[in-house]
Amino acid sequence: MAYPIAFDFEYDSVRYAERKGIRVTKQLIMEMTVAFCREVKEAGYIPMVYTNKDYARIYFDVTQLRKEGDAIWYAY
């Protein structure tokens, strides 16, 4: 049985990055997410993005992720 490997970038991740001087934008998170999912696929695993709907609206381009064929797991 194959289980997905999830990309999980949350509000705490944003706060941590900003404390380190990194400006977190939707474009940056999407670049990291797409790169992560691509690497996971190339390694023969199933990628997934773990997020909540509010965070997805602010930081992810869900349409692009779906075009890439990446699953989205919404937290409650």
CSV table of N, CA and C in Angstrom, one decimal:
chain,number,residue,atom,x,y,z
A,1,MET,N,0.8,-1.2,0.0
A,1,MET,CA,0.0,0.0,0.0
A,1,MET,C,0.9,1.2,0.0
A,2,ALA,N,0.5,2.2,-0.8
A,2,ALA,CA,1.3,3.5,-0.9
A,2,ALA,C,0.6,4.6,-0.2
A,3,TYR,N,1.3,5.3,0.6
A,3,TYR,CA,0.7,6.5,1.3
A,3,TYR,C,1.3,7.7,0.8
A,4,PRO,N,0.6,8.8,0.8
A,4,PRO,CA,1.1,10.1,0.3
A,4,PRO,C,2.1,10.7,1.2
A,5,ILE,N,3.0,11.5,0.7
A,5,ILE,CA,3.9,12.3,1.4
A,5,ILE,C,3.4,13.8,1.3
A,6,ALA,N,3.1,14.4,2.4
A,6,ALA,CA,2.4,15.7,2.4
A,6,ALA,C,3.4,16.9,2.6
A,7,PHE,N,3.1,17.9,1.9
A,7,PHE,CA,3.8,19.2,2.1
A,7,PHE,C,2.9,20.0,3.0
A,8,ASP,N,3.5,20.5,4.1
A,8,ASP,CA,2.7,21.1,5.2
A,8,ASP,C,3.4,22.4,5.6
A,9,PHE,N,3.0,23.5,5.0
A,9,PHE,CA,3.5,24.8,5.3
A,9,PHE,C,2.4,25.7,5.9
A,10,GLU,N,2.6,26.0,7.2
A,10,GLU,CA,1.5,26.7,7.9
A,10,GLU,C,1.8,28.1,8.4
A,11,TYR,N,0.9,28.6,9.2
A,11,TYR,CA,1.2,30.0,9.7
A,11,TYR,C,2.4,30.1,10.6
A,12,ASP,N,2.7,29.0,11.3
A,12,ASP,CA,3.9,29.0,12.1
A,12,ASP,C,5.2,29.0,11.2
A,13,SER,N,5.0,28.3,10.1
A,13,SER,CA,6.1,28.3,9.1
A,13,SER,C,6.4,29.7,8.5
A,14,VAL,N,5.3,30.4,8.3
A,14,VAL,CA,5.4,31.8,7.8
A,14,VAL,C,6.1,32.7,8.8
A,15,ARG,N,5.6,32.6,10.1
A,15,ARG,CA,6.2,33.4,11.1
A,15,ARG,C,7.7,33.1,11.3
A,16,TYR,N,8.1,31.8,11.3
A,16,TYR,CA,9.5,31.4,11.4
A,16,TYR,C,10.3,32.0,10.3
A,17,ALA,N,9.8,31.9,9.1
A,17,ALA,CA,10.6,32.4,7.9
A,17,ALA,C,10.7,33.9,8.0
A,18,GLU,N,9.7,34.6,8.4
A,18,GLU,CA,9.7,36.0,8.5
A,18,GLU,C,10.7,36.5,9.6
A,19,ARG,N,10.8,35.7,10.7
A,19,ARG,CA,11.7,36.1,11.7
A,19,ARG,C,13.2,35.9,11.2
A,20,LYS,N,13.4,35.1,10.2
A,20,LYS,CA,14.7,34.8,9.6
A,20,LYS,C,14.9,35.8,8.5
A,21,GLY,N,14.0,36.7,8.2
A,21,GLY,CA,14.2,37.7,7.2
A,21,GLY,C,13.7,37.3,5.8
A,22,ILE,N,12.9,36.2,5.7
A,22,ILE,CA,12.4,35.8,4.4
A,22,ILE,C,11.0,36.3,4.3
A,23,ARG,N,10.7,37.0,3.2
A,23,ARG,CA,9.4,37.5,2.9
A,23,ARG,C,8.6,36.3,2.2
A,24,VAL,N,7.6,35.9,2.9
A,24,VAL,CA,6.8,34.8,2.4
A,24,VAL,C,5.6,35.3,1.6
A,25,THR,N,5.6,34.9,0.3
A,25,THR,CA,4.5,35.3,-0.6
A,25,THR,C,3.8,34.1,-1.2
A,26,LYS,N,2.7,34.3,-1.8
A,26,LYS,CA,2.0,33.2,-2.5
A,26,LYS,C,2.9,32.6,-3.5
A,27,GLN,N,3.6,33.4,-4.3
A,27,GLN,CA,4.5,32.9,-5.3
A,27,GLN,C,5.6,32.0,-4.7
A,28,LEU,N,6.2,32.4,-3.6
A,28,LEU,CA,7.3,31.7,-3.0
A,28,LEU,C,6.7,30.3,-2.5
A,29,ILE,N,5.6,30.3,-1.8
A,29,ILE,CA,5.0,29.1,-1.4
A,29,ILE,C,4.7,28.1,-2.5
A,30,MET,N,4.1,28.7,-3.6
A,30,MET,CA,3.8,27.9,-4.7
A,30,MET,C,5.0,27.3,-5.4
A,31,GLU,N,6.1,28.0,-5.5
A,31,GLU,CA,7.3,27.5,-6.1
A,31,GLU,C,7.8,26.4,-5.2
A,32,MET,N,7.8,26.5,-3.9
A,32,MET,CA,8.3,25.5,-3.0
A,32,MET,C,7.4,24.2,-3.1
A,33,THR,N,6.1,24.5,-3.1
A,33,THR,CA,5.1,23.4,-3.2
A,33,THR,C,5.2,22.6,-4.5
A,34,VAL,N,5.3,23.2,-5.6
A,34,VAL,CA,5.4,22.6,-6.9
A,34,VAL,C,6.8,21.8,-6.9
A,35,ALA,N,7.8,22.4,-6.4
A,35,ALA,CA,9.1,21.7,-6.4
A,35,ALA,C,9.1,20.5,-5.5
A,36,PHE,N,8.5,20.6,-4.3
A,36,PHE,CA,8.3,19.5,-3.4
A,36,PHE,C,7.6,18.3,-4.1
A,37,CYS,N,6.4,18.7,-4.6
A,37,CYS,CA,5.6,17.6,-5.2
A,37,CYS,C,6.2,17.0,-6.4
A,38,ARG,N,7.0,17.7,-7.2
A,38,ARG,CA,7.7,17.2,-8.3
A,38,ARG,C,8.8,16.2,-7.9
A,39,GLU,N,9.5,16.6,-6.9
A,39,GLU,CA,10.5,15.7,-6.3
A,39,GLU,C,9.9,14.4,-5.8
A,40,VAL,N,8.8,14.5,-5.1
A,40,VAL,CA,8.2,13.3,-4.5
A,40,VAL,C,7.7,12.4,-5.6
A,41,LYS,N,7.1,13.0,-6.7
A,41,LYS,CA,6.7,12.2,-7.8
A,41,LYS,C,7.8,11.5,-8.5
A,42,GLU,N,8.9,12.2,-8.7
A,42,GLU,CA,10.1,11.6,-9.3
A,42,GLU,C,10.7,10.5,-8.5
A,43,ALA,N,10.5,10.5,-7.2
A,43,ALA,CA,11.0,9.5,-6.3
A,43,ALA,C,10.1,8.3,-6.3
A,44,GLY,N,9.0,8.4,-7.0
A,44,GLY,CA,8.0,7.3,-7.1
A,44,GLY,C,6.9,7.3,-6.0
A,45,TYR,N,6.8,8.4,-5.3
A,45,TYR,CA,5.8,8.5,-4.3
A,45,TYR,C,4.6,9.4,-4.7
A,46,ILE,N,3.6,9.4,-3.8
A,46,ILE,CA,2.4,10.2,-4.1
A,46,ILE,C,2.5,11.5,-3.3
A,47,PRO,N,2.5,12.7,-4.0
A,47,PRO,CA,2.6,14.0,-3.2
A,47,PRO,C,1.2,14.4,-2.8
A,48,MET,N,1.1,15.2,-1.8
A,48,MET,CA,-0.1,15.8,-1.3
A,48,MET,C,0.2,17.1,-0.6
A,49,VAL,N,-0.7,18.0,-0.7
A,49,VAL,CA,-0.6,19.3,0.0
A,49,VAL,C,-1.6,19.3,1.2
A,50,TYR,N,-1.1,19.5,2.4
A,50,TYR,CA,-2.0,19.6,3.6
A,50,TYR,C,-2.1,21.0,4.0
A,51,THR,N,-3.4,21.5,4.1
A,51,THR,CA,-3.6,22.9,4.4
A,51,THR,C,-5.1,23.0,4.9
A,52,ASN,N,-5.4,24.2,5.2
A,52,ASN,CA,-6.8,24.5,5.6
A,52,ASN,C,-7.4,25.5,4.5
A,53,LYS,N,-8.7,25.6,4.4
A,53,LYS,CA,-9.2,26.4,3.4
A,53,LYS,C,-8.8,27.9,3.4
A,54,ASP,N,-8.7,28.5,4.6
A,54,ASP,CA,-8.3,29.9,4.7
A,54,ASP,C,-6.8,30.0,4.2
A,55,TYR,N,-5.9,29.2,4.7
A,55,TYR,CA,-4.5,29.2,4.2
A,55,TYR,C,-4.4,29.0,2.7
A,56,ALA,N,-5.2,28.0,2.2
A,56,ALA,CA,-5.2,27.7,0.8
A,56,ALA,C,-5.6,29.0,0.0
A,57,ARG,N,-6.6,29.7,0.5
A,57,ARG,CA,-7.1,30.9,-0.2
A,57,ARG,C,-6.0,32.0,-0.3
A,58,ILE,N,-5.2,32.1,0.8
A,58,ILE,CA,-4.2,33.1,0.9
A,58,ILE,C,-2.9,32.8,0.2
A,59,TYR,N,-2.5,31.5,0.4
A,59,TYR,CA,-1.1,31.2,-0.1
A,59,TYR,C,-1.0,30.2,-1.2
A,60,PHE,N,-2.0,29.5,-1.6
A,60,PHE,CA,-1.9,28.5,-2.6
A,60,PHE,C,-2.8,28.8,-3.8
A,61,ASP,N,-2.3,28.4,-5.0
A,61,ASP,CA,-3.1,28.5,-6.2
A,61,ASP,C,-3.6,27.1,-6.4
A,62,VAL,N,-4.8,26.8,-5.8
A,62,VAL,CA,-5.4,25.5,-5.8
A,62,VAL,C,-5.6,25.0,-7.3
A,63,THR,N,-6.0,25.8,-8.2
A,63,THR,CA,-6.2,25.5,-9.6
A,63,THR,C,-4.9,24.9,-10.2
A,64,GLN,N,-3.8,25.6,-9.9
A,64,GLN,CA,-2.5,25.1,-10.4
A,64,GLN,C,-2.1,23.8,-9.8
A,65,LEU,N,-2.4,23.6,-8.6
A,65,LEU,CA,-2.0,22.3,-7.9
A,65,LEU,C,-2.8,21.2,-8.5
A,66,ARG,N,-4.1,21.5,-8.8
A,66,ARG,CA,-4.9,20.4,-9.4
A,66,ARG,C,-4.5,20.1,-10.8
A,67,LYS,N,-4.1,21.1,-11.5
A,67,LYS,CA,-3.5,20.9,-12.9
A,67,LYS,C,-2.3,20.0,-12.9
A,68,GLU,N,-1.5,20.2,-11.8
A,68,GLU,CA,-0.2,19.4,-11.6
A,68,GLU,C,-0.6,18.0,-11.2
A,69,GLY,N,-1.8,17.8,-10.8
A,69,GLY,CA,-2.3,16.4,-10.4
A,69,GLY,C,-2.0,16.2,-8.9
A,70,ASP,N,-1.8,17.2,-8.1
A,70,ASP,CA,-1.5,17.1,-6.7
A,70,ASP,C,-2.7,17.1,-5.9
A,71,ALA,N,-2.8,16.1,-5.0
A,71,ALA,CA,-4.0,16.0,-4.1
A,71,ALA,C,-3.9,17.1,-3.0
A,72,ILE,N,-5.0,17.5,-2.5
A,72,ILE,CA,-5.1,18.5,-1.4
A,72,ILE,C,-5.9,17.9,-0.3
A,73,TRP,N,-5.3,17.9,0.9
A,73,TRP,CA,-5.9,17.4,2.1
A,73,TRP,C,-6.2,18.6,3.0
A,74,TYR,N,-7.5,18.9,3.1
A,74,TYR,CA,-8.0,20.0,3.9
A,74,TYR,C,-8.1,19.6,5.4
A,75,ALA,N,-7.5,20.4,6.2
A,75,ALA,CA,-7.7,20.2,7.7
A,75,ALA,C,-9.0,20.9,8.1
A,76,TYR,N,-9.5,20.4,9.1
A,76,TYR,CA,-10.8,21.0,9.7
A,76,TYR,C,-10.4,21.9,10.8
